[in-house]
mmCIF file of C-alpha atoms in Angstrom:
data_model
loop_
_atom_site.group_PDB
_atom_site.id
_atom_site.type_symbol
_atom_site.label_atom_id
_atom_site.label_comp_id
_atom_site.label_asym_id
_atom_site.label_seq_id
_atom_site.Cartn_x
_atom_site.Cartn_y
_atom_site.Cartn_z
ATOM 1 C CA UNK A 1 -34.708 22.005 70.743
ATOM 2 C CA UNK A 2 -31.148 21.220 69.098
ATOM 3 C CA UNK A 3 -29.517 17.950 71.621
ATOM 4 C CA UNK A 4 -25.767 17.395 71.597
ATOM 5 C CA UNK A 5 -26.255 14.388 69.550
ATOM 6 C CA UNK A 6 -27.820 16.376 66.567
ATOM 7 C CA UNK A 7 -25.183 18.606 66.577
ATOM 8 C CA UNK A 8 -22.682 15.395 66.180
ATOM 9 C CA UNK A 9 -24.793 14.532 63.467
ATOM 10 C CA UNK A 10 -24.730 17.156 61.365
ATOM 11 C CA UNK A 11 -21.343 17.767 62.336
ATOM 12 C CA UNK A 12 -20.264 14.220 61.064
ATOM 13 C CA UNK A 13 -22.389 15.274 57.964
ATOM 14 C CA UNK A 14 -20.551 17.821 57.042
ATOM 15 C CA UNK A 15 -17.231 16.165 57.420
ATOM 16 C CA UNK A 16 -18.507 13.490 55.065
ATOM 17 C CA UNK A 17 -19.361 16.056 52.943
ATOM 18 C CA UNK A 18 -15.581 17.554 53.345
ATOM 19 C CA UNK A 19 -13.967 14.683 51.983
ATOM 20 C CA UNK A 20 -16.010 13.618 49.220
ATOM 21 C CA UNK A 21 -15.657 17.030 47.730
ATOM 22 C CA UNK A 22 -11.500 16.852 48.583
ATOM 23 C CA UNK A 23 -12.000 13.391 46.523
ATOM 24 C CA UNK A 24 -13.447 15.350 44.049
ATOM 25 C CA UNK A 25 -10.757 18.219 43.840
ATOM 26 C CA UNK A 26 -8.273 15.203 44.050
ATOM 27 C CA UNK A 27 -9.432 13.517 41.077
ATOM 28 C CA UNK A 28 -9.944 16.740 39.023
ATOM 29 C CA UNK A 29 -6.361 17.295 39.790
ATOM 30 C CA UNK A 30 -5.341 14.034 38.452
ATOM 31 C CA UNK A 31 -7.561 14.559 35.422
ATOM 32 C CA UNK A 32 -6.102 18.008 34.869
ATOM 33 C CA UNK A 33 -2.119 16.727 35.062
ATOM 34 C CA UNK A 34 -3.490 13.886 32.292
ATOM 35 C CA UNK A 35 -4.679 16.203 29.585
ATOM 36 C CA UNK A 36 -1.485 18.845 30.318
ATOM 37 C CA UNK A 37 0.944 16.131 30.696
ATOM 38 C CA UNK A 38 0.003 13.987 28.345
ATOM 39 C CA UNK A 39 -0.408 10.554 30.237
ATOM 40 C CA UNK A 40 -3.222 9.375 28.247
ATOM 41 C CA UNK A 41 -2.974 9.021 24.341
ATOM 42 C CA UNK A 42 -6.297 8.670 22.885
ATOM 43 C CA UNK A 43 -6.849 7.512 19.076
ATOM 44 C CA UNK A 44 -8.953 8.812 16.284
ATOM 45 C CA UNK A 45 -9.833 5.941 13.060
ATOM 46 C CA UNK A 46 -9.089 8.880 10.136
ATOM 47 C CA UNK A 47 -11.616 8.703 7.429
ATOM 48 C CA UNK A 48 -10.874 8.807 3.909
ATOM 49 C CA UNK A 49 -12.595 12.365 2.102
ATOM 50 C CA UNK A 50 -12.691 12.606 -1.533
ATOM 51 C CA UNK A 51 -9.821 14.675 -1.084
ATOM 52 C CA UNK A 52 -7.630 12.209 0.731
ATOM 53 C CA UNK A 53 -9.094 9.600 -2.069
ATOM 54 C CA UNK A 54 -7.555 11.455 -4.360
ATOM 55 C CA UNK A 55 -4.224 12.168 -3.300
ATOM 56 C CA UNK A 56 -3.538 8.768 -1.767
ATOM 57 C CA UNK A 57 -4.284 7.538 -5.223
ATOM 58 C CA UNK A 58 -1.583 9.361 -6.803
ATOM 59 C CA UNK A 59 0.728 8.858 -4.012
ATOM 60 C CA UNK A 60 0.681 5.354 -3.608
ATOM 61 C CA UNK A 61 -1.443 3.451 -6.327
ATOM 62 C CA UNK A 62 -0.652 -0.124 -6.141
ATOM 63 C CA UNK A 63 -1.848 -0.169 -2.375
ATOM 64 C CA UNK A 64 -4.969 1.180 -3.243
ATOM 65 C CA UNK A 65 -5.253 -1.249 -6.422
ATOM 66 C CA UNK A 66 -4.993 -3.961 -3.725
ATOM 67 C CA UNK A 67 -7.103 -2.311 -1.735
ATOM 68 C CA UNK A 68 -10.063 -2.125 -4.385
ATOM 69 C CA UNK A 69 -9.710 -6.163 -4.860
ATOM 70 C CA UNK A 70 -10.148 -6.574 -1.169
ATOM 71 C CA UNK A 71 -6.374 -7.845 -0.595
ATOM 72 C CA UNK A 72 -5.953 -5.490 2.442
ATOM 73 C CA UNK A 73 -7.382 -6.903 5.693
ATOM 74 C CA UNK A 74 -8.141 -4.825 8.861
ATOM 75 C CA UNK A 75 -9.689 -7.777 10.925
ATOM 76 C CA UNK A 76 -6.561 -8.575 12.879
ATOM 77 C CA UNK A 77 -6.273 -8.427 16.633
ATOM 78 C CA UNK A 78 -2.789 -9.883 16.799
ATOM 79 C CA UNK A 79 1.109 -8.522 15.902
ATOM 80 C CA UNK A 80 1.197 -11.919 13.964
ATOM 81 C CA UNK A 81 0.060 -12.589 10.993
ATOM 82 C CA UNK A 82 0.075 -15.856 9.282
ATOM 83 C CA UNK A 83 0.372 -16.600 5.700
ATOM 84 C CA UNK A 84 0.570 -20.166 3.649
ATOM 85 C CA UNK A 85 2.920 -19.556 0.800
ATOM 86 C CA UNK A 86 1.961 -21.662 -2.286
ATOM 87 C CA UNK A 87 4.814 -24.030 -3.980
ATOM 88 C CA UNK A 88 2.826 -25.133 -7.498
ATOM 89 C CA UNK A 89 4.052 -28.918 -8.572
ATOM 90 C CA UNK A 90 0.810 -30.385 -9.220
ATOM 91 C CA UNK A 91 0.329 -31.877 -13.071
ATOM 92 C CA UNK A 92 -2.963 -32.889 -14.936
ATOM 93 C CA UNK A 93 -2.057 -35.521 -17.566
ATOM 94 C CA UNK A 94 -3.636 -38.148 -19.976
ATOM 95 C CA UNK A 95 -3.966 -41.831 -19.316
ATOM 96 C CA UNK A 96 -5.775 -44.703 -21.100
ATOM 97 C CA UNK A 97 -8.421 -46.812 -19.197
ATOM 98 C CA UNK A 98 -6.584 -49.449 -17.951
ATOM 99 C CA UNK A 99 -3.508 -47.490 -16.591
ATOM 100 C CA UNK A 100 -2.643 -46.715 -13.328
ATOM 101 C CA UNK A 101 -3.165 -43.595 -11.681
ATOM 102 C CA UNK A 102 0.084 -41.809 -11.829
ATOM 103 C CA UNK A 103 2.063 -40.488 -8.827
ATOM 104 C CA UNK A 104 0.879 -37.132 -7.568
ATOM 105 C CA UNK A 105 3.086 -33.763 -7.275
ATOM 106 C CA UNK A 106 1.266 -32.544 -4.762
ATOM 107 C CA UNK A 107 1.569 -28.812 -4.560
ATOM 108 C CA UNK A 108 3.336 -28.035 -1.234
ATOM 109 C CA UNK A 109 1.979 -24.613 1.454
ATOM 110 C CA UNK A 110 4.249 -23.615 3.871
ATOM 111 C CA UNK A 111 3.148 -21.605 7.018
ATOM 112 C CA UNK A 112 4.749 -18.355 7.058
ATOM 113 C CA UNK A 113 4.689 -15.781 10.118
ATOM 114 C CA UNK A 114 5.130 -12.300 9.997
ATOM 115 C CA UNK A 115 5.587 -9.854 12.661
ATOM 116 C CA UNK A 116 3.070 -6.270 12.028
ATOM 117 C CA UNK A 117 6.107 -3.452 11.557
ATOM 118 C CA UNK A 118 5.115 -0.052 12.514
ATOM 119 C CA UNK A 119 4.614 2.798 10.711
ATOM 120 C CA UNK A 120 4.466 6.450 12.398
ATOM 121 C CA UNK A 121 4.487 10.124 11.155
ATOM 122 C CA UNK A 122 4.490 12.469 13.974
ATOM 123 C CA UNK A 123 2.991 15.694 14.008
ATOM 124 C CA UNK A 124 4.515 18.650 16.665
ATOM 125 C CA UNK A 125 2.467 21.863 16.424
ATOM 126 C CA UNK A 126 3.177 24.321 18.809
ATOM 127 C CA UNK A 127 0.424 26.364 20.654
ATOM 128 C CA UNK A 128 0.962 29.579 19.254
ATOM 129 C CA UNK A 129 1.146 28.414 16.279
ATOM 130 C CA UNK A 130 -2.414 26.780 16.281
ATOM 131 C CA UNK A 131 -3.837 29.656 18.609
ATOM 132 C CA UNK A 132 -2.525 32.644 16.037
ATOM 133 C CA UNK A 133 -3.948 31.293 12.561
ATOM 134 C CA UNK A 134 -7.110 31.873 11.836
ATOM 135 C CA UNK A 135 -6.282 31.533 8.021
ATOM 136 C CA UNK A 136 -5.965 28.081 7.943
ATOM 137 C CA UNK A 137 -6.395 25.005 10.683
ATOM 138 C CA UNK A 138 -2.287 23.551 10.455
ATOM 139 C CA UNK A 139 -3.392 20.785 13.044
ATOM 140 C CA UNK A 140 -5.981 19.524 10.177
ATOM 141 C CA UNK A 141 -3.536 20.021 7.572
ATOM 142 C CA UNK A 142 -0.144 18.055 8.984
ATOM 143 C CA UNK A 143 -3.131 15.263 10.218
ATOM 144 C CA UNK A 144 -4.045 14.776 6.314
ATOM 145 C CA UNK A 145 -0.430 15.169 5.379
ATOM 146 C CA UNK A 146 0.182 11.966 7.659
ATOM 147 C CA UNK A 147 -2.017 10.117 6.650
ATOM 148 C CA UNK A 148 -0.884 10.503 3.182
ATOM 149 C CA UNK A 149 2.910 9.917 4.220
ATOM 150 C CA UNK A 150 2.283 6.643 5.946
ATOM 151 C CA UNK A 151 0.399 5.228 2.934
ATOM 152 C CA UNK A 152 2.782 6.865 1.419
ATOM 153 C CA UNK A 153 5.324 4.557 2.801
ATOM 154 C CA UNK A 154 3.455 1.656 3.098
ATOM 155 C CA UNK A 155 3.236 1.823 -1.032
ATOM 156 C CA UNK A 156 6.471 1.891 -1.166
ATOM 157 C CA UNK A 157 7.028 -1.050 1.192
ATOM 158 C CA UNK A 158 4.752 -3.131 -0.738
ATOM 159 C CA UNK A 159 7.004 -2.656 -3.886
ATOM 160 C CA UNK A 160 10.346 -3.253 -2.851
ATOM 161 C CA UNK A 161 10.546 -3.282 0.826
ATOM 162 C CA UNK A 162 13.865 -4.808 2.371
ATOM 163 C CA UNK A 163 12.650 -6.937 5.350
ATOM 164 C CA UNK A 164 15.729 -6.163 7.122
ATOM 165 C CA UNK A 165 16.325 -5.211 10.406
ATOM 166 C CA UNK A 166 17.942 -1.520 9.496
ATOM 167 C CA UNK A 167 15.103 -1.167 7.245
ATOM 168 C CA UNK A 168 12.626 -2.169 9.835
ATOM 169 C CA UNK A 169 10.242 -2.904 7.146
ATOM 170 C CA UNK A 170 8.638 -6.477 5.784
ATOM 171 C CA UNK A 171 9.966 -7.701 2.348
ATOM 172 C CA UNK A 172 7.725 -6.421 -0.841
ATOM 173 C CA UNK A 173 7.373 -7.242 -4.258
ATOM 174 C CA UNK A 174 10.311 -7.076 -5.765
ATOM 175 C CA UNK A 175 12.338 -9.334 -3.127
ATOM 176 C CA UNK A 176 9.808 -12.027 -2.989
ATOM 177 C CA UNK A 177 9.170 -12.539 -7.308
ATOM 178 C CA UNK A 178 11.974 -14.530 -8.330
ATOM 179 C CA UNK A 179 10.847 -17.125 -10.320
ATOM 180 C CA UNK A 180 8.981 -15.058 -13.545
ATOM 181 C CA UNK A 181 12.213 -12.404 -13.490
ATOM 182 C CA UNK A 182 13.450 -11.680 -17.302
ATOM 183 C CA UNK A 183 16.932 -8.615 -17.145
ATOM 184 C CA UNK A 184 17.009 -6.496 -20.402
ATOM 185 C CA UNK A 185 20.027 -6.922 -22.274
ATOM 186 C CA UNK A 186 22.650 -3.606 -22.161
ATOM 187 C CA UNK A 187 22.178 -2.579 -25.538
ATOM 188 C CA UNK A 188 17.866 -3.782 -25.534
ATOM 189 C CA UNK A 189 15.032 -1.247 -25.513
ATOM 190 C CA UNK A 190 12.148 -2.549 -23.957
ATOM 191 C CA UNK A 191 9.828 -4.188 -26.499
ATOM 192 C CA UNK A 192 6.229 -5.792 -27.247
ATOM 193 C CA UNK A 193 7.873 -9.594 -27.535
ATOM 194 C CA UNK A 194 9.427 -8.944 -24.167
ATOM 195 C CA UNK A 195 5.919 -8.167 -22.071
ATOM 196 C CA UNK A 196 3.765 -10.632 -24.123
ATOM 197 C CA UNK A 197 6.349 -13.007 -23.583
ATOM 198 C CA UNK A 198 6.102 -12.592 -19.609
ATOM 199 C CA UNK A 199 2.452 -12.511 -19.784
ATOM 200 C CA UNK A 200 2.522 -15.748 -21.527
ATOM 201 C CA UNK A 201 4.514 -17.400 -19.289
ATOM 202 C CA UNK A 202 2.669 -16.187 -16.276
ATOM 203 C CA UNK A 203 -0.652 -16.914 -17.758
ATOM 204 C CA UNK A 204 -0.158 -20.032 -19.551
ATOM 205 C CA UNK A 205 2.815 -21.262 -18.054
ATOM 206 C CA UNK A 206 1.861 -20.638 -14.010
ATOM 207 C CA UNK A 207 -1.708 -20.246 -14.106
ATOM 208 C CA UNK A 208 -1.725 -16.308 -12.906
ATOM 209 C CA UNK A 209 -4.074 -13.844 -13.323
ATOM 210 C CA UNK A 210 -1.792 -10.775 -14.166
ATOM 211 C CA UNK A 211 -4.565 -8.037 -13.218
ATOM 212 C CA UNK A 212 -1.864 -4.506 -12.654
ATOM 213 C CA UNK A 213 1.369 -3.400 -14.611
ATOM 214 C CA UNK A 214 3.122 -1.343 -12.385
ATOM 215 C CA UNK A 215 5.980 0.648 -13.551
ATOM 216 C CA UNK A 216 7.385 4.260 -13.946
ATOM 217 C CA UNK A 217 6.482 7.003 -15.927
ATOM 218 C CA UNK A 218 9.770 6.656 -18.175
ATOM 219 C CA UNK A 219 9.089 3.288 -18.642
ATOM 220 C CA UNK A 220 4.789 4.015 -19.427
ATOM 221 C CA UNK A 221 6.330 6.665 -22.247
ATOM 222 C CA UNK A 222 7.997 3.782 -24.112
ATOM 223 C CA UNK A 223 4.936 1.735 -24.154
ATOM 224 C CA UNK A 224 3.286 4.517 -25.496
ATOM 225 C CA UNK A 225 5.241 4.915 -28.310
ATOM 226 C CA UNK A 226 5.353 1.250 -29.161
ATOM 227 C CA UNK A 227 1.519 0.680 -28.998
ATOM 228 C CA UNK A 228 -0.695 3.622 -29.818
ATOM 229 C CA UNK A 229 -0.348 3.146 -32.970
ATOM 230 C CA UNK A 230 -2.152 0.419 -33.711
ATOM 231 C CA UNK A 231 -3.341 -1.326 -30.409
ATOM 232 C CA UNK A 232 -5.881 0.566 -28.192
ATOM 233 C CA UNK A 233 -3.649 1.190 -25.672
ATOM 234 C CA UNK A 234 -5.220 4.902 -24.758
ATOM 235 C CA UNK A 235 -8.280 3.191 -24.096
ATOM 236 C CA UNK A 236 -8.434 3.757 -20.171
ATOM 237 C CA UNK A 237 -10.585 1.600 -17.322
ATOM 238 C CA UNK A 238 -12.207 2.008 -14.017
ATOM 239 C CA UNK A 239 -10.634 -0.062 -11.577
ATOM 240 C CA UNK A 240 -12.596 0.574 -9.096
ATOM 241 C CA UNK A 241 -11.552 3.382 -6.747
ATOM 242 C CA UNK A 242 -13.273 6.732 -9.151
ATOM 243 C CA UNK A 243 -9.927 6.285 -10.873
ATOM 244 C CA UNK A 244 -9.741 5.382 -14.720
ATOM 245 C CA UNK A 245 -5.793 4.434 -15.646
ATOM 246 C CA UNK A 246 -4.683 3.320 -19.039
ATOM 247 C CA UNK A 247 -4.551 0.033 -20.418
ATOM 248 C CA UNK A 248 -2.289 -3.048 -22.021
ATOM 249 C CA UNK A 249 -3.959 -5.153 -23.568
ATOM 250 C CA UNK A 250 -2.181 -8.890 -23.537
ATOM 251 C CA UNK A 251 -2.237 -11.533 -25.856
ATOM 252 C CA UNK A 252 -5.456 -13.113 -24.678
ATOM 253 C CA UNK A 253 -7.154 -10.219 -24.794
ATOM 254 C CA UNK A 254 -7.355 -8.835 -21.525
ATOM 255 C CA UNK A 255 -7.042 -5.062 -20.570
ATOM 256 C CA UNK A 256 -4.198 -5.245 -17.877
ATOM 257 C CA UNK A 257 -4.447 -1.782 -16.293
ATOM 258 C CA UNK A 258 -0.959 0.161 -15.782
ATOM 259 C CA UNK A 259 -0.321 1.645 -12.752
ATOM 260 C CA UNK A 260 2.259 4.347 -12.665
ATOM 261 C CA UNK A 261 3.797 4.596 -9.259
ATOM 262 C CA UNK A 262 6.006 6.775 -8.216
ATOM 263 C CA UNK A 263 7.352 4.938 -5.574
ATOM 264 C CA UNK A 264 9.124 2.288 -7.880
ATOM 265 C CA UNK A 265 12.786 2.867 -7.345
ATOM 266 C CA UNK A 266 15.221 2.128 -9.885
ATOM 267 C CA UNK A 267 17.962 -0.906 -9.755
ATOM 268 C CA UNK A 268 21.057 0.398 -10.741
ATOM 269 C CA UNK A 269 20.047 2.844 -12.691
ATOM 270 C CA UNK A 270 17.343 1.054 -14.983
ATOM 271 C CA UNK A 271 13.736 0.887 -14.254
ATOM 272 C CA UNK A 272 11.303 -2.346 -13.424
ATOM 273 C CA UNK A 273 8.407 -3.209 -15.020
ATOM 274 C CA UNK A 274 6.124 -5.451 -12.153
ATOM 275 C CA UNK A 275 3.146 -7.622 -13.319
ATOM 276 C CA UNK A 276 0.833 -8.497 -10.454
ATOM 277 C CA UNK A 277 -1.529 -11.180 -9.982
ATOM 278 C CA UNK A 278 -3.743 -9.495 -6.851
ATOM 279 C CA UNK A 279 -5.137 -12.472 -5.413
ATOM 280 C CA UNK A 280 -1.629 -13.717 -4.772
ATOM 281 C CA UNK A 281 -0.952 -10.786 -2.970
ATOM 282 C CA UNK A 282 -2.045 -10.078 1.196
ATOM 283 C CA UNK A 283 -1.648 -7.028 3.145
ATOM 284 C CA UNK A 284 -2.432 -7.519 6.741
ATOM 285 C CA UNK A 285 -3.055 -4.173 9.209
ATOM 286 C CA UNK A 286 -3.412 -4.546 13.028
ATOM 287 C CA UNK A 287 -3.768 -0.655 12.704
ATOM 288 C CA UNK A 288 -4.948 1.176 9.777
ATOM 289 C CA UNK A 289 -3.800 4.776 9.615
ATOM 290 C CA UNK A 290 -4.754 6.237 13.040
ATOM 291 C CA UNK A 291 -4.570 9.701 14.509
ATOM 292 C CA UNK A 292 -2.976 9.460 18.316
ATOM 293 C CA UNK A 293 -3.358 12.348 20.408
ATOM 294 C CA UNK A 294 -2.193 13.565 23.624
ATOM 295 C CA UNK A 295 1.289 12.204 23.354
ATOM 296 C CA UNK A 296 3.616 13.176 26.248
ATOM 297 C CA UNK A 297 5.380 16.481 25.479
ATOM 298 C CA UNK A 298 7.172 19.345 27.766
ATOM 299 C CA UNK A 299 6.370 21.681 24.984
ATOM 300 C CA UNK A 300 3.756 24.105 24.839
ATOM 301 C CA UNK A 301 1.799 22.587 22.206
ATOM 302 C CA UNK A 302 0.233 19.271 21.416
ATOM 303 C CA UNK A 303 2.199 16.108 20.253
ATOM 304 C CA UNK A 304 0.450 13.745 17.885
ATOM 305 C CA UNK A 305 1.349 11.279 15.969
ATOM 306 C CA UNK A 306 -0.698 9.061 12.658
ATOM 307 C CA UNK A 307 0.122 5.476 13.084
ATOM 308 C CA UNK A 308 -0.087 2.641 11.206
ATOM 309 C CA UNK A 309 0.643 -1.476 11.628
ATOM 310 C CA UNK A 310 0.977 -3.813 8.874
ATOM 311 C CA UNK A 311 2.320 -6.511 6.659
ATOM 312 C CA UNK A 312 2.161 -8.392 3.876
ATOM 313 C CA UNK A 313 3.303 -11.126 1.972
ATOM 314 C CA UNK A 314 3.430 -12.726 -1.802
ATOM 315 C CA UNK A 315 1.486 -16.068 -1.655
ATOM 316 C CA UNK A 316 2.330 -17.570 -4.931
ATOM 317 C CA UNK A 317 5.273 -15.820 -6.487
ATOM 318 C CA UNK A 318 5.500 -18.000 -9.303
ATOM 319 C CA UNK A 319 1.765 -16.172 -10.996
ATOM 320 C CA UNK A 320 3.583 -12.871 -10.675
ATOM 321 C CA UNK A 321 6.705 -11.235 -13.064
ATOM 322 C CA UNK A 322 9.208 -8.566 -13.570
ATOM 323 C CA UNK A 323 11.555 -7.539 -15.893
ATOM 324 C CA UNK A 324 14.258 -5.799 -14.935
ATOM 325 C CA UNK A 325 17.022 -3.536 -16.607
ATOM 326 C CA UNK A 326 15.056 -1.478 -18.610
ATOM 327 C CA UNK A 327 16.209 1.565 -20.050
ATOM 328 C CA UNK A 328 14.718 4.107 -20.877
ATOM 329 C CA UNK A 329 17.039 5.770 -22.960
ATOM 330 C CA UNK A 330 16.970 3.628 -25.510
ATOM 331 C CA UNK A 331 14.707 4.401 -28.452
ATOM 332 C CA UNK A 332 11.994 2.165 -28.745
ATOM 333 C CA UNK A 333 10.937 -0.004 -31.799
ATOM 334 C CA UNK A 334 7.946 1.973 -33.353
ATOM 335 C CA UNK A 335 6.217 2.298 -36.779
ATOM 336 C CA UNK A 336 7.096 6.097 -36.500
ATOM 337 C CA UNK A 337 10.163 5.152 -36.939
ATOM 338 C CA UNK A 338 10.258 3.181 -39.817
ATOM 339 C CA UNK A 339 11.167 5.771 -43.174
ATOM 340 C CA UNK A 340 9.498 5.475 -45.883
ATOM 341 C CA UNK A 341 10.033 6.435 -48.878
ATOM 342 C CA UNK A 342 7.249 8.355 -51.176
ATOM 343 C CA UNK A 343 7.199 7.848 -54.782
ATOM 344 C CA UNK A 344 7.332 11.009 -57.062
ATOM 345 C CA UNK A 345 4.270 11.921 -58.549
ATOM 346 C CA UNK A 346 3.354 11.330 -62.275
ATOM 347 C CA UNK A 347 4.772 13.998 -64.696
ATOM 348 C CA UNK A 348 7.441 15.188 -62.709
ATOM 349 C CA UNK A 349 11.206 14.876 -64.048
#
């Protein structure tokens, strides 16, 4: 026999019952306005394919050079980075037995901090436009072209990056190298004296380890003619990244790849020629390239975005060159263009 008091029971049952499924429905409504709405970006690491090898290589080769030689770090948990910048006054010198030891020049490091600077291609596909291809997956596509893009830029950054504020960039190679810096004369092609005299100046005069020439196409042409024919400058190398680029070989005998990048901007109107000593050089990332979804949009579509944070710096400017004012209109000294005469042949008038 059912009492009044079972009857509260169950009835207080149910009511429990009641509200934990309206907590439910509550929080599946909260849920439901965060993936429409937007609220809650999530990230995705993005993976280099062989694909995405490939074209970031051509797109932006020096930062994958430094990449290969371990000069990009991705341990950072911090929008700081710190760097110690090298000042090279230290001297080794002779002495007989009984001198003194001479005063030292001690080399001097200076602390250097550099705020990460952000880097962002967004990606805005509508719905219709992802829910009416079948042909080809556009989401996928503008994702790989962002990556690419924000390398891209980095590259680019890492060359000859401002550091200024309208920029919104950090400075890059070109802006930190000024003690190894030889300008072309107007009326000077670029020659084999010039970039054996840089290397030797580097190399025996500053200690660096030049390991990358990175210049522009124009500017690889004219080597070209001025070395193939008798240096084995066609020979080509594997640095590392399933790439294999040609090669200058300098005085001491090393095979300095050359890096053609596309990303090297002219200075008024005459190209750069960059020699790099990698282990002078650090690129810092709080962020590698990273797919964020669910951005906030009113749209009907999704709003993504691949984001990147980084930095870098120039440790010891003094092992790296340049030469500046190149151009490449000039026509380069060559054997093929020496004339030479050819004596007639015996028993003609």
């Amino acid at each position: 026999m059912t009492t009044i008091q079972d009857l509260e029971a169950k009835i207080a049952s149910q009511n429990e019952n009641i509200a934990s499924l309206q907590k439910a429905y509550n929080d599946l409504k909260k849920d439901a306005r965060m993936m429409v709405t937007g609220d809650a970006p999530t990230s995705t690491q993005i993976q280099y394919s062989p694909d995405l090898k490939s074209k970031v290589f051509e797109k932006a080769p020096f930062f994958r050079f430094l990449e290969s030689k371990g000069r990009v770090d991705d341990s950072f948990s911090s929008t700081y980075a710190g760097f110690y910048k090298e000042t090279d006054a230290s001297l080794a010198s002779w002495l007989d037995e009984n001198d003194d030891i001479p005063a030292a020049n001690a080399s001097s490091y200076q602390e250097a901090m550099s705020k990460m600077k952000t880097l962002i291609h967004p990606i805005d596909v509508s719905l219709m436009a992802q829910m009416g291809n079948n042909a080809i997956d556009i989401l996928a596509k503008e994702i790989d072209k962002g990556f690419i893009k924000v390398t891209n830029e980095l590259d680019s950054a890492l060359l000859q990056g401002t550091g200024t504020a309208a920029a919104k960039n950090f400075e890059g190679f070109t802006k930190q190298v000024t003690t190894n810096v030889e300008t072309m004369d107007a009326d000077e092609a670029i020659n084999e004296d010039v970039i054996d005299d840089m290397l030797t100046t580097i190399i025996d005069g500053n200690g660096g380890t030049v390991d990358a020439i990175i210049t522009t196409n124009a500017v690889a042409k004219q080597l070209k003619k001025i070395v193939a024919p008798y240096r084995r400058y066609n020979d080509k190398i594997d640095i590392g990244l399933g790439h294999r680029v040609v090669a200058y070989e300098a005085p001491n005998g090393a095979e300095i790849p050359i890096l053609i990048d596309s990303n090297l901007n002219q200075v008024n109107s005459k190209d750069l020629m960059l020699f790099a000593d990698s282990s002078t050089i650090e690129v810092k990332r709080l962020l590698p390239p990273t797919l964020m979804t669910n951005l906030p949009t009113n749209k009907l579509g999704t709003k993504n975005a691949v984001v990147s944070f980084a930095t870098a710096n120039v440790t010891a400017e003094f092992c790296n060159g340049m030469i500046k004012g190149i151009d490449t209109s000039l026509e380069v000294a060559s054997p093929y263009n020496v004339n030479v005469t050819v004596p007639a042949a015996e028993g003609t008038g």
